[in-house]
Coordinates of C-alpha atoms in Angstrom, one line a residue:
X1 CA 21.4 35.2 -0.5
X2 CA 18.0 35.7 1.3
X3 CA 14.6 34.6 -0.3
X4 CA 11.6 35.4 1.6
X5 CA 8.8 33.3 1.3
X6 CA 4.7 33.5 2.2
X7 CA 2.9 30.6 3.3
X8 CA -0.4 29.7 4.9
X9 CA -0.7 27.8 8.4
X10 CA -3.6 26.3 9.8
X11 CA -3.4 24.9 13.1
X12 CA -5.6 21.7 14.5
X13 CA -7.5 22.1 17.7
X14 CA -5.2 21.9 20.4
X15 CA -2.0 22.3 18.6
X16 CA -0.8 26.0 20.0
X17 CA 1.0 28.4 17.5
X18 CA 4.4 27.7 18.3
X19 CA 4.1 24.1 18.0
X20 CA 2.6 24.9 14.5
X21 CA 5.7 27.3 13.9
X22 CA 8.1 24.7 14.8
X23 CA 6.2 21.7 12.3
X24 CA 6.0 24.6 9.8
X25 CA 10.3 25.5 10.2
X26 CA 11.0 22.3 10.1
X27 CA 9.0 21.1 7.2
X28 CA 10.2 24.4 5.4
X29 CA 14.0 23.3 6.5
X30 CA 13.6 20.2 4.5
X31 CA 11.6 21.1 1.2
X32 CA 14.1 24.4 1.2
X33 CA 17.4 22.8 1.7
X34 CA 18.4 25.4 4.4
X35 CA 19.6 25.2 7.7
X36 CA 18.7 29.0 8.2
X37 CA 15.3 30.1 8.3
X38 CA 13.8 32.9 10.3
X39 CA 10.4 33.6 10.9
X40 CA 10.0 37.2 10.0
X41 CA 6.7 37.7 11.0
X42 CA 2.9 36.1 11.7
X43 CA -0.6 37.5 10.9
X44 CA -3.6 36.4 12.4
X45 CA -6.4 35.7 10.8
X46 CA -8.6 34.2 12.9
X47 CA -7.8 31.5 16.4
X48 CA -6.4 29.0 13.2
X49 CA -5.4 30.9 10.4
X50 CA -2.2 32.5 10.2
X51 CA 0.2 33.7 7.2
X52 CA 3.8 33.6 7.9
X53 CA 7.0 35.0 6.3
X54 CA 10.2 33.6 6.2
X55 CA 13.2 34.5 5.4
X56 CA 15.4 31.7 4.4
X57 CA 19.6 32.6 4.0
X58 CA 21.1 29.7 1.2
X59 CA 25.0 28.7 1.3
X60 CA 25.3 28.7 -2.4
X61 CA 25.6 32.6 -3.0
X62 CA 29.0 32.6 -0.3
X63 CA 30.7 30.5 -2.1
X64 CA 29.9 32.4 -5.3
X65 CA 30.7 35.7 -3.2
X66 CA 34.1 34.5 -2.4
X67 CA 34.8 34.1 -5.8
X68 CA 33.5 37.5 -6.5
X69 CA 36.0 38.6 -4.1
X70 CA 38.8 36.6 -5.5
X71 CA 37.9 38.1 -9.0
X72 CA 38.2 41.7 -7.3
X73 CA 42.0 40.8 -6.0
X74 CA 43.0 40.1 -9.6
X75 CA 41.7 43.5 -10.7
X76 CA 43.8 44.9 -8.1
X77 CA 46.4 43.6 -9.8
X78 CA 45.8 45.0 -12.9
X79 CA 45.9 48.2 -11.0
X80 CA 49.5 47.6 -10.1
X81 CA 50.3 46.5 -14.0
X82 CA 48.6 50.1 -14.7
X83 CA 51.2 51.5 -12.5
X84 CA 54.3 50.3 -14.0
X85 CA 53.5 51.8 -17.5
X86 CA 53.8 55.4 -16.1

């Protein structure tokens, strides 16, 4: 499942924006527990200021989909029981 999150980022002088992006992915990575993040997109505020968006994709809601999809195979089968009472 996606999440997207909003977050401020300041840069020092003479730290350039993607070197801010990077420290702020990789901070995010950590605190967020997912190894997929994607910067969705950055807003200028002024030279420092910036708000960014991320979207961040966590693991957890596969596994629950492939159990989802395992649940939709047994109805299936109750399809076929359907079938043999006619």
């Amino acid at each position: 499942m996606i999440q997207q999150y909003f977050t401020e980022l300041q840069l020092k002088v003479g730290v350039t924006l993607s070197e801010g992006l990077e420290a702020l992915v990789n901070e995010a990575e950590g605190e967020l527990e997912s190894e997929y993040m994607e910067v969705v997109q950055v807003i200028k505020h002024d030279p420092f200021h910036y708000t960014v968006i991320l979207n961040v994709d966590y693991p957890d809601d596969e596994d629950e989909k492939e159990e989802e999809d395992e649940d939709s195979g047994d109805g299936s089968g109750s399809k076929g029981g359907s079938s043999k009472k006619k």
